[in-house]
């Protein structure tokens, strides 16, 4: 009987990401994973759709409808739309009951300002949350990845999301040193778009650039597709990116291979070295088809990848020698969607001469870590904001 009840009133952990928002409900796990996108009528401000349905409209809407991403670079860029999006997701998870006012733990980038932090708390409070606590993303990612954050040993986490890359060294339940750079998945998509525009005079949308990154993007000329990338590619039928026929058939076959383990079907597929994209020619204004190679895309991604490598290197420079020794032994753990970029772990390992590992479920690590803060609230209270209610009151002054 209890299993059939809604999640009304239950505590939640929210990974409020630039690209996707994940909601973890206490006792149930991750129950929602949708894009952080809202489709709005520009004439009267009416919200038309939120999440997956809204993302499908990006680049395909008439002039009176705008697809808005309320978070940019990991922080709230449009307060009103962010509040509406949060309200929609909380209502969807809680079953729409008006008396549902859960306590929530929300992830925030480690480098945000006090004003940006208060904006997150205020948006959640306006969305109907009873009590708001904040946890820094690298800490949540480390908890979700299963790192021993409470022990007196150094653990290094690199969380590459949509808007920010969070690099942190953690020991004894706290962040020893951290760096937050606003170069991540969105910057990679923009770099691909910019390169194609300059080199081939072709305009293409951000969804197409994202698909190119997943299909043939890489940080080093090595590595295999991840199981998560395979699943995403298999769901992208009808996009403006086409893989070679034999590779497209292999992707579909691998996605249907439920009997095989993720490791087996990942190792079985070496990604293609080219793909075909469709866009608009800048000179003629007419539709145009272009073949991109993996080498070109790797060149386009070199700048954002180098920014991430530099952030990791600088963080290591600021790490105490004892903890640096621990990291040399234990390695660096990658989480977030950017961790799925082919060859990124190899590139970091070669540049830093340190073992680099990708977490088992990199896309869910932050949400799972946030959820564990909800499940073991008292035990993990020290990693949360000490006085969230005081900040809520300050933000209303």
Coordinates of C-alpha atoms in Angstrom, one line a residue:
X1 CA 0.0 0.0 0.0
X2 CA 2.8 2.4 0.9
X3 CA 4.5 1.7 -2.4
X4 CA 1.5 3.2 -4.3
X5 CA 1.6 6.5 -2.5
X6 CA 2.9 9.6 -4.1
X7 CA 6.2 11.2 -3.0
X8 CA 4.2 14.1 -1.4
X9 CA 6.1 15.6 1.5
X10 CA 9.2 13.4 1.1
X11 CA 12.6 15.0 1.2
X12 CA 14.3 15.5 -2.2
X13 CA 17.8 16.0 -3.6
X14 CA 17.9 18.2 -6.7
X15 CA 20.8 18.3 -9.2
X16 CA 20.0 21.7 -10.8
X17 CA 22.2 21.4 -13.8
X18 CA 22.7 23.7 -16.8
X19 CA 21.9 20.9 -19.2
X20 CA 19.7 18.5 -17.1
X21 CA 17.8 18.5 -13.8
X22 CA 17.7 15.3 -11.8
X23 CA 15.5 14.8 -8.8
X24 CA 16.2 12.2 -6.1
X25 CA 13.4 11.3 -3.7
X26 CA 14.2 9.9 -0.3
X27 CA 13.6 6.1 -0.3
X28 CA 12.9 6.0 -4.1
X29 CA 16.1 7.1 -5.8
X30 CA 16.3 9.2 -9.0
X31 CA 12.7 9.6 -10.2
X32 CA 13.1 12.5 -12.7
X33 CA 15.8 13.3 -15.3
X34 CA 14.8 16.0 -17.7
X35 CA 16.6 18.8 -19.7
X36 CA 16.7 22.2 -18.0
X37 CA 14.7 23.8 -20.7
X38 CA 11.4 25.8 -20.7
X39 CA 9.4 26.7 -23.8
X40 CA 7.7 30.1 -23.2
X41 CA 5.2 32.2 -25.2
X42 CA 7.1 35.5 -25.7
X43 CA 3.8 37.4 -26.1
X44 CA 2.2 36.7 -22.8
X45 CA 4.9 34.8 -20.9
X46 CA 2.9 31.6 -20.7
X47 CA 4.9 28.4 -20.1
X48 CA 4.0 26.0 -22.9
X49 CA 6.3 23.0 -22.0
X50 CA 9.1 22.1 -19.6
X51 CA 11.9 19.5 -19.8
X52 CA 12.1 16.9 -22.6
X53 CA 9.2 18.3 -24.5
X54 CA 10.6 21.8 -24.4
X55 CA 14.1 20.6 -25.5
X56 CA 12.7 19.2 -28.7
X57 CA 11.6 22.7 -29.7
X58 CA 15.1 24.3 -29.5
X59 CA 15.8 25.9 -32.9
X60 CA 12.4 24.8 -34.3
X61 CA 10.0 27.4 -32.8
X62 CA 8.1 30.3 -34.4
X63 CA 9.0 33.8 -33.4
X64 CA 6.4 34.0 -30.7
X65 CA 7.7 30.9 -28.9
X66 CA 11.1 30.9 -27.2
X67 CA 13.0 27.9 -25.7
X68 CA 14.7 29.2 -22.6
X69 CA 17.5 27.6 -20.6
X70 CA 17.2 29.4 -17.3
X71 CA 20.6 28.2 -16.1
X72 CA 23.8 29.3 -17.7
X73 CA 27.3 28.5 -16.5
X74 CA 25.9 26.6 -13.6
X75 CA 23.9 29.5 -12.1
X76 CA 20.5 31.0 -12.5
X77 CA 20.3 33.4 -15.5
X78 CA 16.5 33.8 -15.6
X79 CA 15.1 33.8 -12.1
X80 CA 11.4 33.7 -13.0
X81 CA 11.8 30.9 -15.5
X82 CA 14.0 28.9 -13.1
X83 CA 11.4 29.2 -10.4
X84 CA 8.6 28.0 -12.8
X85 CA 10.8 25.1 -13.9
X86 CA 11.5 24.0 -10.4
X87 CA 7.9 24.3 -9.4
X88 CA 6.9 22.1 -12.4
X89 CA 9.4 19.4 -11.6
X90 CA 8.6 19.4 -7.8
X91 CA 4.9 19.2 -8.7
X92 CA 5.5 16.4 -11.1
X93 CA 7.4 14.4 -8.6
X94 CA 5.1 15.0 -5.7
X95 CA 1.9 14.2 -7.6
X96 CA 0.6 17.8 -7.7
X97 CA -0.6 17.9 -4.1
X98 CA -0.7 21.4 -2.8
X99 CA 0.3 20.6 0.7
X100 CA 3.5 19.0 -0.4
X101 CA 6.3 21.2 0.9
X102 CA 9.4 19.0 1.0
X103 CA 12.8 19.7 2.4
X104 CA 15.4 19.7 -0.4
X105 CA 19.1 19.6 -0.9
X106 CA 20.3 21.4 -4.0
X107 CA 23.7 21.2 -5.7
X108 CA 25.5 24.4 -6.6
X109 CA 28.9 25.1 -8.2
X110 CA 31.7 25.6 -5.8
X111 CA 32.6 29.0 -7.3
X112 CA 29.3 30.8 -7.2
X113 CA 28.9 34.1 -5.4
X114 CA 26.7 34.8 -2.4
X115 CA 24.2 36.5 -4.6
X116 CA 24.0 33.5 -6.9
X117 CA 23.7 31.2 -3.9
X118 CA 20.8 33.2 -2.5
X119 CA 19.1 33.2 -5.9
X120 CA 19.0 29.4 -5.9
X121 CA 17.5 29.3 -2.4
X122 CA 14.9 32.0 -3.2
X123 CA 13.9 30.2 -6.4
X124 CA 13.4 26.9 -4.6
X125 CA 11.5 28.6 -1.7
X126 CA 9.2 30.3 -4.2
X127 CA 8.6 26.9 -5.9
X128 CA 7.1 25.6 -2.7
X129 CA 10.0 24.1 -0.8
X130 CA 9.8 24.0 3.0
X131 CA 13.5 24.1 3.8
X132 CA 16.5 24.5 1.5
X133 CA 20.0 23.2 2.0
X134 CA 22.9 23.6 -0.5
X135 CA 25.8 21.2 -1.2
X136 CA 28.7 22.0 -3.5
X137 CA 28.7 20.0 -6.7
X138 CA 32.2 18.4 -6.4
X139 CA 31.3 17.2 -2.9
X140 CA 28.0 15.7 -4.1
X141 CA 29.8 14.1 -7.1
X142 CA 32.5 12.6 -4.8
X143 CA 29.8 11.1 -2.5
X144 CA 27.9 9.8 -5.5
X145 CA 31.0 8.2 -7.0
X146 CA 31.7 6.3 -3.8
X147 CA 34.9 8.2 -2.8
X148 CA 35.8 8.1 0.9
X149 CA 35.1 11.8 1.5
X150 CA 35.1 11.4 5.3
X151 CA 38.5 9.8 5.7
X152 CA 41.8 11.7 6.2
X153 CA 43.0 10.8 2.7
X154 CA 43.0 12.9 -0.5
X155 CA 40.4 12.3 -3.2
X156 CA 40.3 14.3 -6.4
X157 CA 37.1 14.7 -8.3
X158 CA 36.6 16.4 -11.7
X159 CA 32.9 17.0 -12.5
X160 CA 32.3 18.2 -16.1
X161 CA 28.7 19.3 -16.5
X162 CA 27.0 21.4 -19.0
X163 CA 27.9 24.9 -17.8
X164 CA 30.9 24.4 -15.4
X165 CA 33.7 22.1 -14.7
X166 CA 34.3 21.5 -10.9
X167 CA 37.7 20.4 -9.8
X168 CA 38.2 19.6 -6.1
X169 CA 40.4 17.8 -3.6
X170 CA 38.4 16.4 -0.7
X171 CA 39.5 15.1 2.6
X172 CA 37.9 14.6 6.0
X173 CA 34.4 15.7 4.8
X174 CA 35.6 19.0 3.4
X175 CA 37.0 20.6 0.3
X176 CA 40.7 21.3 0.7
X177 CA 41.1 23.1 -2.6
X178 CA 38.8 23.6 -5.5
X179 CA 38.5 25.4 -8.8
X180 CA 35.3 26.1 -10.8
X181 CA 35.7 27.1 -14.5
X182 CA 32.8 28.0 -16.8
X183 CA 34.1 25.8 -19.5
X184 CA 32.3 22.4 -20.0
X185 CA 29.8 20.7 -22.3
X186 CA 28.1 23.8 -23.6
X187 CA 31.5 25.4 -24.4
X188 CA 32.4 22.3 -26.3
X189 CA 29.2 22.5 -28.4
X190 CA 29.9 26.2 -29.0
X191 CA 33.4 25.4 -30.1
X192 CA 32.2 22.9 -32.7
X193 CA 29.6 25.3 -34.0
X194 CA 32.2 28.1 -34.3
X195 CA 34.7 25.8 -36.1
X196 CA 32.1 24.6 -38.6
X197 CA 31.0 28.2 -39.3
X198 CA 34.6 29.5 -39.8
X199 CA 36.0 26.5 -41.7
X200 CA 33.0 25.4 -43.8
X201 CA 30.7 28.5 -43.7
X202 CA 27.9 26.3 -42.3
X203 CA 25.4 27.3 -39.7
X204 CA 24.1 24.5 -37.4
X205 CA 22.1 24.4 -34.2
X206 CA 23.3 23.5 -30.7
X207 CA 21.5 20.2 -30.7
X208 CA 23.4 19.2 -33.9
X209 CA 26.7 20.3 -32.4
X210 CA 26.0 18.2 -29.3
X211 CA 25.3 15.2 -31.4
X212 CA 28.5 15.6 -33.4
X213 CA 30.4 15.8 -30.1
X214 CA 28.8 12.6 -28.9
X215 CA 29.3 10.8 -32.3
X216 CA 32.8 11.6 -33.3
X217 CA 34.1 14.1 -30.6
X218 CA 37.3 13.2 -28.7
X219 CA 40.0 14.6 -26.6
X220 CA 42.6 12.1 -27.8
X221 CA 42.8 9.8 -30.8
X222 CA 42.0 6.7 -28.8
X223 CA 39.2 5.1 -26.7
X224 CA 35.8 3.5 -27.2
X225 CA 32.3 4.8 -27.0
X226 CA 30.8 4.6 -23.5
X227 CA 27.6 2.6 -22.9
X228 CA 25.8 5.9 -22.1
X229 CA 26.9 7.5 -25.4
X230 CA 25.7 4.4 -27.3
X231 CA 22.3 4.7 -25.7
X232 CA 22.0 8.4 -26.4
X233 CA 23.1 7.9 -30.0
X234 CA 20.5 5.1 -30.5
X235 CA 17.8 7.5 -29.3
X236 CA 18.7 10.3 -31.7
X237 CA 17.0 9.0 -34.8
X238 CA 15.9 11.8 -37.2
X239 CA 18.6 14.2 -36.1
X240 CA 20.7 16.4 -38.5
X241 CA 23.7 14.1 -38.0
X242 CA 24.2 10.8 -39.9
X243 CA 26.8 8.2 -39.1
X244 CA 28.2 5.9 -41.9
X245 CA 25.6 3.3 -42.7
X246 CA 27.6 0.3 -41.3
X247 CA 28.3 2.2 -38.0
X248 CA 24.7 3.3 -37.6
X249 CA 23.6 -0.3 -38.0
X250 CA 26.2 -1.3 -35.4
X251 CA 25.0 1.3 -32.9
X252 CA 21.4 0.1 -33.3
X253 CA 22.5 -3.6 -32.9
X254 CA 24.5 -2.8 -29.8
X255 CA 21.7 -0.8 -28.2
X256 CA 19.4 -3.8 -28.7
X257 CA 21.9 -6.2 -27.2
X258 CA 20.4 -6.5 -23.8
X259 CA 22.1 -9.8 -23.2
X260 CA 25.5 -8.3 -23.4
X261 CA 27.0 -6.3 -20.6
X262 CA 27.7 -2.6 -21.0
X263 CA 31.4 -3.3 -21.0
X264 CA 31.1 -5.9 -23.8
X265 CA 29.0 -3.8 -26.1
X266 CA 31.2 -0.7 -25.5
X267 CA 34.4 -2.5 -26.3
X268 CA 32.9 -4.0 -29.4
X269 CA 32.4 -0.7 -31.1
X270 CA 35.2 1.6 -32.2
X271 CA 33.7 5.0 -33.0
X272 CA 33.6 6.2 -36.7
X273 CA 36.1 8.7 -38.0
X274 CA 33.5 10.8 -39.8
X275 CA 29.8 11.8 -39.9
X276 CA 27.5 13.8 -42.1
X277 CA 25.8 16.9 -40.8
X278 CA 23.1 19.2 -42.3
X279 CA 22.8 22.9 -41.8
X280 CA 22.4 26.2 -43.6
X281 CA 25.1 27.6 -45.9
X282 CA 26.1 31.1 -44.9
X283 CA 26.8 32.3 -48.4
X284 CA 23.8 31.1 -50.2
X285 CA 21.4 30.7 -47.3
X286 CA 20.3 27.3 -48.6
X287 CA 20.4 23.9 -46.9
X288 CA 23.8 22.2 -47.1
X289 CA 25.2 18.8 -46.2
X290 CA 28.8 18.5 -44.9
X291 CA 31.0 15.6 -43.9
X292 CA 33.0 16.2 -40.7
X293 CA 36.0 14.1 -39.7
X294 CA 37.0 13.1 -36.1
X295 CA 40.3 15.0 -36.5
X296 CA 38.4 18.2 -37.3
X297 CA 36.2 17.9 -34.3
X298 CA 39.1 17.0 -32.1
X299 CA 40.8 20.2 -33.3
X300 CA 37.6 22.2 -32.6
X301 CA 37.5 20.9 -29.1
X302 CA 41.1 21.5 -28.3
X303 CA 40.6 24.9 -26.6
X304 CA 37.8 23.8 -24.1
X305 CA 39.7 20.5 -23.4
X306 CA 42.9 22.4 -22.7
X307 CA 41.0 24.7 -20.3
X308 CA 39.8 21.7 -18.3
X309 CA 43.3 20.2 -18.2
X310 CA 44.7 23.5 -17.0
X311 CA 42.1 23.7 -14.3
X312 CA 43.0 20.3 -13.0
X313 CA 46.7 21.1 -13.2
X314 CA 46.3 24.4 -11.2
X315 CA 44.2 22.6 -8.6
X316 CA 47.0 20.0 -8.2
X317 CA 49.5 22.9 -7.8
X318 CA 47.5 24.2 -4.8
X319 CA 47.1 20.7 -3.2
X320 CA 49.1 20.0 0.0
X321 CA 52.0 17.5 -0.6
X322 CA 50.5 14.7 1.6
X323 CA 47.2 14.8 -0.2
X324 CA 48.9 15.0 -3.6
X325 CA 50.6 11.7 -2.8
X326 CA 47.3 10.2 -2.0
X327 CA 46.0 11.3 -5.4
X328 CA 49.0 9.9 -7.2
X329 CA 48.1 6.5 -5.6
X330 CA 44.3 6.6 -5.9
X331 CA 44.0 8.6 -9.2
X332 CA 41.5 11.2 -10.4
X333 CA 37.8 10.4 -10.8
X334 CA 35.8 12.0 -13.7
X335 CA 32.1 12.5 -13.4
X336 CA 29.4 14.5 -15.3
X337 CA 28.4 14.3 -18.9
X338 CA 31.7 15.7 -20.1
X339 CA 33.5 12.6 -18.6
X340 CA 32.0 10.7 -21.5
X341 CA 34.0 12.6 -24.1
X342 CA 36.1 9.9 -25.7
X343 CA 39.7 9.9 -24.7
X344 CA 39.5 12.6 -22.1
X345 CA 40.7 10.3 -19.3
X346 CA 43.6 9.3 -21.5
X347 CA 44.5 12.9 -22.3
X348 CA 44.4 13.9 -18.6
X349 CA 46.5 10.9 -17.6
X350 CA 49.1 11.7 -20.2
X351 CA 49.3 15.4 -19.4
X352 CA 49.4 14.9 -15.6
X353 CA 51.1 11.5 -15.3
X354 CA 48.4 10.4 -12.8
X355 CA 45.8 7.6 -13.2
X356 CA 42.4 8.9 -14.3
X357 CA 39.2 6.9 -13.9
X358 CA 35.7 7.5 -15.2
X359 CA 33.0 6.9 -12.5
X360 CA 30.6 4.0 -13.2
X361 CA 27.5 6.2 -13.7
X362 CA 29.1 9.6 -14.4
X363 CA 25.8 11.3 -15.4
X364 CA 24.1 10.4 -12.1
X365 CA 26.9 10.9 -9.6
X366 CA 25.9 14.4 -8.5
X367 CA 22.2 13.4 -8.1
X368 CA 23.1 10.2 -6.3
X369 CA 25.4 12.2 -4.0
X370 CA 22.7 14.7 -3.3
X371 CA 20.3 11.9 -2.6
X372 CA 22.7 10.4 0.0
X373 CA 22.8 13.8 1.7
X374 CA 19.0 13.5 2.0
X375 CA 19.0 9.9 3.1
X376 CA 21.8 10.4 5.7
X377 CA 21.0 14.0 6.5
X378 CA 22.4 14.0 10.1
X379 CA 25.6 12.1 9.1
X380 CA 26.4 14.4 6.2
X381 CA 25.1 17.6 7.7
X382 CA 28.6 19.0 7.9
X383 CA 28.9 19.1 4.1
X384 CA 25.7 21.2 3.7
X385 CA 25.1 24.8 4.2
X386 CA 25.2 25.6 7.9
X387 CA 22.3 28.1 8.1
X388 CA 20.2 27.9 4.9
X389 CA 17.1 29.6 6.5
X390 CA 19.2 32.6 7.5
X391 CA 20.2 33.0 3.8
X392 CA 16.5 32.7 2.8
X393 CA 15.6 35.5 5.1
X394 CA 18.5 37.6 3.8
X395 CA 17.4 37.1 0.2
X396 CA 14.0 38.5 1.0
X397 CA 15.2 41.7 2.5

